[in-house]
């Protein structure tokens, strides 16, 4: 039985013919749904579009007029496109041109060859993580510098240690002669070699 005959029976009240009509139109509907799902329109999945296709079939049956001369499949495609457009949130030109309409989900696999691999969201660099990592590295560098300085200053005589600590840690006036001798001692190759890596 042809599609137009099935539609006429359904319109006459024989609702038992809906499933045979759906069986005839299902392949066309899912071919179109697959095309829309492949375009990844706002994350709408094939199953969702399949349900929309069945509802569109019922709406098309309700308005089809065989006297117009059009085939039912042509009439159905108009309703199908309208249903998919609405399901994908693309009713207006602005909606269709929205860059997010074709954006991939961050939960999608990063590679089509490896669907079990990492997701797109995992492959996007996180600038906050990079800054946090740099802060950790800087804290580590400062801690090592403090350890090396503590060893270098511990080898100075007490008045030179006091001049270094007073000037650079406490910000108080110190004996400039003791400070000068301390700085010369720290510049000695034996001591400065351990500090050179921090310059």
PDB file of C-alpha atoms in Angstrom:
ATOM      1  CA  UNK A   1       0.000   0.000   0.000  1.00  0.00           C
ATOM      2  CA  UNK A   2       1.378   3.425  -0.929  1.00  0.00           C
ATOM      3  CA  UNK A   3       2.011   6.243   1.507  1.00  0.00           C
ATOM      4  CA  UNK A   4      -0.835   8.364   0.173  1.00  0.00           C
ATOM      5  CA  UNK A   5      -3.320   5.482   0.622  1.00  0.00           C
ATOM      6  CA  UNK A   6      -2.106   4.873   4.184  1.00  0.00           C
ATOM      7  CA  UNK A   7      -2.494   8.580   4.970  1.00  0.00           C
ATOM      8  CA  UNK A   8      -6.048   8.552   3.583  1.00  0.00           C
ATOM      9  CA  UNK A   9      -6.925   5.579   5.828  1.00  0.00           C
ATOM     10  CA  UNK A  10      -5.407   7.292   8.892  1.00  0.00           C
ATOM     11  CA  UNK A  11      -7.290  10.509   8.123  1.00  0.00           C
ATOM     12  CA  UNK A  12     -10.481   8.415   7.853  1.00  0.00           C
ATOM     13  CA  UNK A  13      -9.899   7.158  11.426  1.00  0.00           C
ATOM     14  CA  UNK A  14      -7.871   3.936  10.952  1.00  0.00           C
ATOM     15  CA  UNK A  15      -5.069   4.732  13.433  1.00  0.00           C
ATOM     16  CA  UNK A  16      -3.759   1.190  13.031  1.00  0.00           C
ATOM     17  CA  UNK A  17      -2.128   2.351   9.782  1.00  0.00           C
ATOM     18  CA  UNK A  18       0.185   4.816  11.561  1.00  0.00           C
ATOM     19  CA  UNK A  19       2.881   2.214  12.236  1.00  0.00           C
ATOM     20  CA  UNK A  20       2.935   0.854   8.653  1.00  0.00           C
ATOM     21  CA  UNK A  21       3.244   4.449   7.392  1.00  0.00           C
ATOM     22  CA  UNK A  22       6.059   5.067   9.905  1.00  0.00           C
ATOM     23  CA  UNK A  23       7.776   1.883   8.670  1.00  0.00           C
ATOM     24  CA  UNK A  24       7.661   3.315   5.134  1.00  0.00           C
ATOM     25  CA  UNK A  25       8.934   6.757   6.158  1.00  0.00           C
ATOM     26  CA  UNK A  26      11.367   5.742   8.899  1.00  0.00           C
ATOM     27  CA  UNK A  27      14.356   5.290   6.584  1.00  0.00           C
ATOM     28  CA  UNK A  28      13.873   8.735   5.030  1.00  0.00           C
ATOM     29  CA  UNK A  29      13.388  10.273   8.488  1.00  0.00           C
ATOM     30  CA  UNK A  30      16.525   8.700   9.976  1.00  0.00           C
ATOM     31  CA  UNK A  31      18.619   9.536   6.922  1.00  0.00           C
ATOM     32  CA  UNK A  32      17.713  13.198   7.401  1.00  0.00           C
ATOM     33  CA  UNK A  33      18.124  12.913  11.194  1.00  0.00           C
ATOM     34  CA  UNK A  34      21.591  11.425  10.700  1.00  0.00           C
ATOM     35  CA  UNK A  35      22.559  14.369   8.510  1.00  0.00           C
ATOM     36  CA  UNK A  36      21.381  16.850  11.178  1.00  0.00           C
ATOM     37  CA  UNK A  37      23.048  14.926  14.017  1.00  0.00           C
ATOM     38  CA  UNK A  38      26.328  14.728  12.064  1.00  0.00           C
ATOM     39  CA  UNK A  39      26.302  18.512  11.811  1.00  0.00           C
ATOM     40  CA  UNK A  40      26.199  18.422  15.650  1.00  0.00           C
ATOM     41  CA  UNK A  41      23.568  21.114  15.863  1.00  0.00           C
ATOM     42  CA  UNK A  42      23.515  22.305  19.471  1.00  0.00           C
ATOM     43  CA  UNK A  43      24.283  18.817  20.773  1.00  0.00           C
ATOM     44  CA  UNK A  44      20.936  17.294  19.712  1.00  0.00           C
ATOM     45  CA  UNK A  45      21.409  13.544  19.339  1.00  0.00           C
ATOM     46  CA  UNK A  46      20.110  11.130  16.716  1.00  0.00           C
ATOM     47  CA  UNK A  47      17.614   9.514  19.128  1.00  0.00           C
ATOM     48  CA  UNK A  48      16.069  12.905  19.910  1.00  0.00           C
ATOM     49  CA  UNK A  49      15.704  13.672  16.233  1.00  0.00           C
ATOM     50  CA  UNK A  50      14.155  10.249  15.645  1.00  0.00           C
ATOM     51  CA  UNK A  51      11.438  11.047  18.183  1.00  0.00           C
ATOM     52  CA  UNK A  52      10.890  14.441  16.576  1.00  0.00           C
ATOM     53  CA  UNK A  53      10.590  12.692  13.197  1.00  0.00           C
ATOM     54  CA  UNK A  54       7.726  10.501  14.439  1.00  0.00           C
ATOM     55  CA  UNK A  55       5.859  13.503  15.870  1.00  0.00           C
ATOM     56  CA  UNK A  56       6.429  15.369  12.581  1.00  0.00           C
ATOM     57  CA  UNK A  57       4.900  12.377  10.740  1.00  0.00           C
ATOM     58  CA  UNK A  58       1.722  12.631  12.807  1.00  0.00           C
ATOM     59  CA  UNK A  59       1.495  16.379  12.153  1.00  0.00           C
ATOM     60  CA  UNK A  60       2.080  15.902   8.417  1.00  0.00           C
ATOM     61  CA  UNK A  61      -0.661  13.255   8.244  1.00  0.00           C
ATOM     62  CA  UNK A  62      -3.092  15.684   9.868  1.00  0.00           C
ATOM     63  CA  UNK A  63      -2.589  18.366   7.211  1.00  0.00           C
ATOM     64  CA  UNK A  64      -1.829  16.388   4.058  1.00  0.00           C
ATOM     65  CA  UNK A  65      -4.208  16.983   1.136  1.00  0.00           C
ATOM     66  CA  UNK A  66      -3.871  14.487  -1.711  1.00  0.00           C
ATOM     67  CA  UNK A  67      -5.840  16.823  -3.982  1.00  0.00           C
ATOM     68  CA  UNK A  68      -2.905  19.249  -4.121  1.00  0.00           C
ATOM     69  CA  UNK A  69      -0.924  16.767  -6.184  1.00  0.00           C
ATOM     70  CA  UNK A  70       2.134  16.546  -3.941  1.00  0.00           C
ATOM     71  CA  UNK A  71       3.510  13.233  -2.742  1.00  0.00           C
ATOM     72  CA  UNK A  72       3.264  12.565   0.995  1.00  0.00           C
ATOM     73  CA  UNK A  73       7.044  12.150   1.320  1.00  0.00           C
ATOM     74  CA  UNK A  74       7.532  15.700  -0.012  1.00  0.00           C
ATOM     75  CA  UNK A  75       4.884  17.038   2.380  1.00  0.00           C
ATOM     76  CA  UNK A  76       6.475  15.120   5.260  1.00  0.00           C
ATOM     77  CA  UNK A  77       9.942  16.584   4.550  1.00  0.00           C
ATOM     78  CA  UNK A  78       8.571  20.089   5.177  1.00  0.00           C
ATOM     79  CA  UNK A  79       7.331  19.026   8.628  1.00  0.00           C
ATOM     80  CA  UNK A  80      10.505  17.048   9.283  1.00  0.00           C
ATOM     81  CA  UNK A  81      12.731  20.041   8.581  1.00  0.00           C
ATOM     82  CA  UNK A  82      10.561  22.243  10.794  1.00  0.00           C
ATOM     83  CA  UNK A  83      10.705  19.725  13.651  1.00  0.00           C
ATOM     84  CA  UNK A  84      14.491  19.351  13.407  1.00  0.00           C
ATOM     85  CA  UNK A  85      14.940  23.113  13.205  1.00  0.00           C
ATOM     86  CA  UNK A  86      12.886  23.600  16.366  1.00  0.00           C
ATOM     87  CA  UNK A  87      14.591  20.710  18.208  1.00  0.00           C
ATOM     88  CA  UNK A  88      18.007  22.169  17.415  1.00  0.00           C
ATOM     89  CA  UNK A  89      16.943  25.666  18.508  1.00  0.00           C
ATOM     90  CA  UNK A  90      17.524  27.139  15.052  1.00  0.00           C
ATOM     91  CA  UNK A  91      14.213  28.835  14.237  1.00  0.00           C
ATOM     92  CA  UNK A  92      15.664  32.209  13.230  1.00  0.00           C
ATOM     93  CA  UNK A  93      18.544  33.287  10.982  1.00  0.00           C
ATOM     94  CA  UNK A  94      20.321  34.531  14.102  1.00  0.00           C
ATOM     95  CA  UNK A  95      20.011  31.066  15.670  1.00  0.00           C
ATOM     96  CA  UNK A  96      21.371  29.415  12.520  1.00  0.00           C
ATOM     97  CA  UNK A  97      24.371  31.766  12.377  1.00  0.00           C
ATOM     98  CA  UNK A  98      25.184  31.372  16.070  1.00  0.00           C
ATOM     99  CA  UNK A  99      28.712  29.872  16.297  1.00  0.00           C
ATOM    100  CA  UNK A 100      27.596  27.686  19.184  1.00  0.00           C
ATOM    101  CA  UNK A 101      25.101  25.939  16.894  1.00  0.00           C
ATOM    102  CA  UNK A 102      27.933  23.990  15.284  1.00  0.00           C
ATOM    103  CA  UNK A 103      30.194  23.770  18.313  1.00  0.00           C
ATOM    104  CA  UNK A 104      31.292  20.370  19.520  1.00  0.00           C
ATOM    105  CA  UNK A 105      30.496  19.219  23.014  1.00  0.00           C
ATOM    106  CA  UNK A 106      33.410  19.291  25.443  1.00  0.00           C
ATOM    107  CA  UNK A 107      32.306  15.802  26.488  1.00  0.00           C
ATOM    108  CA  UNK A 108      32.946  14.477  22.960  1.00  0.00           C
ATOM    109  CA  UNK A 109      36.081  12.387  22.315  1.00  0.00           C
ATOM    110  CA  UNK A 110      39.056  14.467  21.173  1.00  0.00           C
ATOM    111  CA  UNK A 111      39.730  11.950  18.400  1.00  0.00           C
ATOM    112  CA  UNK A 112      37.181  10.062  16.322  1.00  0.00           C
ATOM    113  CA  UNK A 113      39.749   7.253  16.012  1.00  0.00           C
ATOM    114  CA  UNK A 114      39.882   6.784  19.789  1.00  0.00           C
ATOM    115  CA  UNK A 115      36.381   7.277  21.288  1.00  0.00           C
ATOM    116  CA  UNK A 116      37.581   5.919  24.654  1.00  0.00           C
ATOM    117  CA  UNK A 117      40.488   8.401  24.815  1.00  0.00           C
ATOM    118  CA  UNK A 118      40.548  11.875  26.278  1.00  0.00           C
ATOM    119  CA  UNK A 119      37.602  14.231  25.875  1.00  0.00           C
ATOM    120  CA  UNK A 120      37.804  17.640  24.167  1.00  0.00           C
ATOM    121  CA  UNK A 121      37.403  19.377  27.522  1.00  0.00           C
ATOM    122  CA  UNK A 122      40.502  17.590  28.848  1.00  0.00           C
ATOM    123  CA  UNK A 123      42.598  18.772  25.889  1.00  0.00           C
ATOM    124  CA  UNK A 124      41.958  22.496  26.411  1.00  0.00           C
ATOM    125  CA  UNK A 125      44.798  24.220  28.282  1.00  0.00           C
ATOM    126  CA  UNK A 126      43.811  25.787  31.584  1.00  0.00           C
ATOM    127  CA  UNK A 127      45.549  29.177  32.024  1.00  0.00           C
ATOM    128  CA  UNK A 128      44.765  29.095  35.739  1.00  0.00           C
ATOM    129  CA  UNK A 129      46.586  25.778  36.091  1.00  0.00           C
ATOM    130  CA  UNK A 130      49.632  27.174  34.308  1.00  0.00           C
ATOM    131  CA  UNK A 131      49.746  30.184  36.655  1.00  0.00           C
ATOM    132  CA  UNK A 132      49.390  27.899  39.667  1.00  0.00           C
ATOM    133  CA  UNK A 133      52.250  25.730  38.385  1.00  0.00           C
ATOM    134  CA  UNK A 134      54.459  28.791  37.860  1.00  0.00           C
ATOM    135  CA  UNK A 135      53.658  29.952  41.414  1.00  0.00           C
ATOM    136  CA  UNK A 136      54.693  26.555  42.790  1.00  0.00           C
ATOM    137  CA  UNK A 137      57.949  26.687  40.825  1.00  0.00           C
ATOM    138  CA  UNK A 138      58.659  30.223  42.080  1.00  0.00           C
ATOM    139  CA  UNK A 139      57.958  29.188  45.687  1.00  0.00           C
ATOM    140  CA  UNK A 140      60.334  26.246  45.279  1.00  0.00           C
ATOM    141  CA  UNK A 141      63.040  28.518  43.789  1.00  0.00           C
ATOM    142  CA  UNK A 142      62.684  30.973  46.692  1.00  0.00           C
ATOM    143  CA  UNK A 143      62.889  28.189  49.269  1.00  0.00           C
ATOM    144  CA  UNK A 144      66.107  26.849  47.686  1.00  0.00           C
ATOM    145  CA  UNK A 145      67.551  30.388  47.500  1.00  0.00           C
ATOM    146  CA  UNK A 146      66.786  30.943  51.183  1.00  0.00           C
ATOM    147  CA  UNK A 147      68.560  27.689  52.072  1.00  0.00           C
ATOM    148  CA  UNK A 148      71.661  28.615  50.025  1.00  0.00           C
ATOM    149  CA  UNK A 149      71.703  32.169  51.467  1.00  0.00           C
ATOM    150  CA  UNK A 150      71.352  30.846  55.010  1.00  0.00           C
ATOM    151  CA  UNK A 151      74.422  28.629  54.503  1.00  0.00           C
ATOM    152  CA  UNK A 152      76.401  31.464  52.871  1.00  0.00           C
ATOM    153  CA  UNK A 153      75.546  33.983  55.620  1.00  0.00           C
ATOM    154  CA  UNK A 154      76.197  31.441  58.385  1.00  0.00           C
ATOM    155  CA  UNK A 155      79.863  31.364  57.268  1.00  0.00           C
ATOM    156  CA  UNK A 156      80.294  35.119  57.916  1.00  0.00           C
ATOM    157  CA  UNK A 157      81.579  36.634  61.167  1.00  0.00           C
ATOM    158  CA  UNK A 158      78.796  37.789  63.576  1.00  0.00           C
ATOM    159  CA  UNK A 159      79.086  41.573  62.823  1.00  0.00           C
ATOM    160  CA  UNK A 160      78.855  40.908  59.050  1.00  0.00           C
ATOM    161  CA  UNK A 161      75.859  38.574  59.529  1.00  0.00           C
ATOM    162  CA  UNK A 162      74.173  41.292  61.610  1.00  0.00           C
ATOM    163  CA  UNK A 163      74.848  43.916  58.887  1.00  0.00           C
ATOM    164  CA  UNK A 164      73.333  41.716  56.142  1.00  0.00           C
ATOM    165  CA  UNK A 165      70.250  40.830  58.213  1.00  0.00           C
ATOM    166  CA  UNK A 166      69.769  44.421  59.419  1.00  0.00           C
ATOM    167  CA  UNK A 167      70.008  45.924  55.920  1.00  0.00           C
ATOM    168  CA  UNK A 168      68.120  43.330  53.837  1.00  0.00           C
ATOM    169  CA  UNK A 169      65.693  41.641  56.258  1.00  0.00           C
ATOM    170  CA  UNK A 170      64.962  44.270  58.897  1.00  0.00           C
ATOM    171  CA  UNK A 171      65.525  47.499  56.918  1.00  0.00           C
ATOM    172  CA  UNK A 172      67.438  49.225  59.738  1.00  0.00           C
ATOM    173  CA  UNK A 173      70.626  51.341  59.511  1.00  0.00           C
ATOM    174  CA  UNK A 174      73.803  49.231  59.742  1.00  0.00           C
ATOM    175  CA  UNK A 175      77.569  49.672  59.862  1.00  0.00           C
ATOM    176  CA  UNK A 176      78.466  50.275  56.181  1.00  0.00           C
ATOM    177  CA  UNK A 177      82.012  48.976  56.657  1.00  0.00           C
ATOM    178  CA  UNK A 178      80.734  45.645  58.039  1.00  0.00           C
ATOM    179  CA  UNK A 179      78.188  45.462  55.232  1.00  0.00           C
ATOM    180  CA  UNK A 180      80.906  46.111  52.598  1.00  0.00           C
ATOM    181  CA  UNK A 181      83.135  43.347  54.065  1.00  0.00           C
ATOM    182  CA  UNK A 182      80.141  40.951  54.119  1.00  0.00           C
ATOM    183  CA  UNK A 183      79.284  41.664  50.461  1.00  0.00           C
ATOM    184  CA  UNK A 184      82.936  41.101  49.421  1.00  0.00           C
ATOM    185  CA  UNK A 185      82.973  37.814  51.308  1.00  0.00           C
ATOM    186  CA  UNK A 186      79.735  36.708  49.574  1.00  0.00           C
ATOM    187  CA  UNK A 187      81.248  37.579  46.162  1.00  0.00           C
ATOM    188  CA  UNK A 188      84.161  35.232  46.775  1.00  0.00           C
ATOM    189  CA  UNK A 189      84.062  32.481  44.096  1.00  0.00           C
ATOM    190  CA  UNK A 190      83.818  29.789  46.759  1.00  0.00           C
ATOM    191  CA  UNK A 191      80.536  31.315  48.036  1.00  0.00           C
ATOM    192  CA  UNK A 192      79.193  33.021  44.912  1.00  0.00           C
ATOM    193  CA  UNK A 193      79.270  29.791  42.885  1.00  0.00           C
ATOM    194  CA  UNK A 194      76.350  28.437  44.940  1.00  0.00           C
ATOM    195  CA  UNK A 195      74.398  31.713  44.496  1.00  0.00           C
ATOM    196  CA  UNK A 196      75.067  32.181  40.740  1.00  0.00           C
ATOM    197  CA  UNK A 197      72.248  29.844  39.701  1.00  0.00           C
ATOM    198  CA  UNK A 198      69.665  32.206  41.231  1.00  0.00           C
ATOM    199  CA  UNK A 199      70.732  35.313  39.282  1.00  0.00           C
TER     200      UNK A 199
END
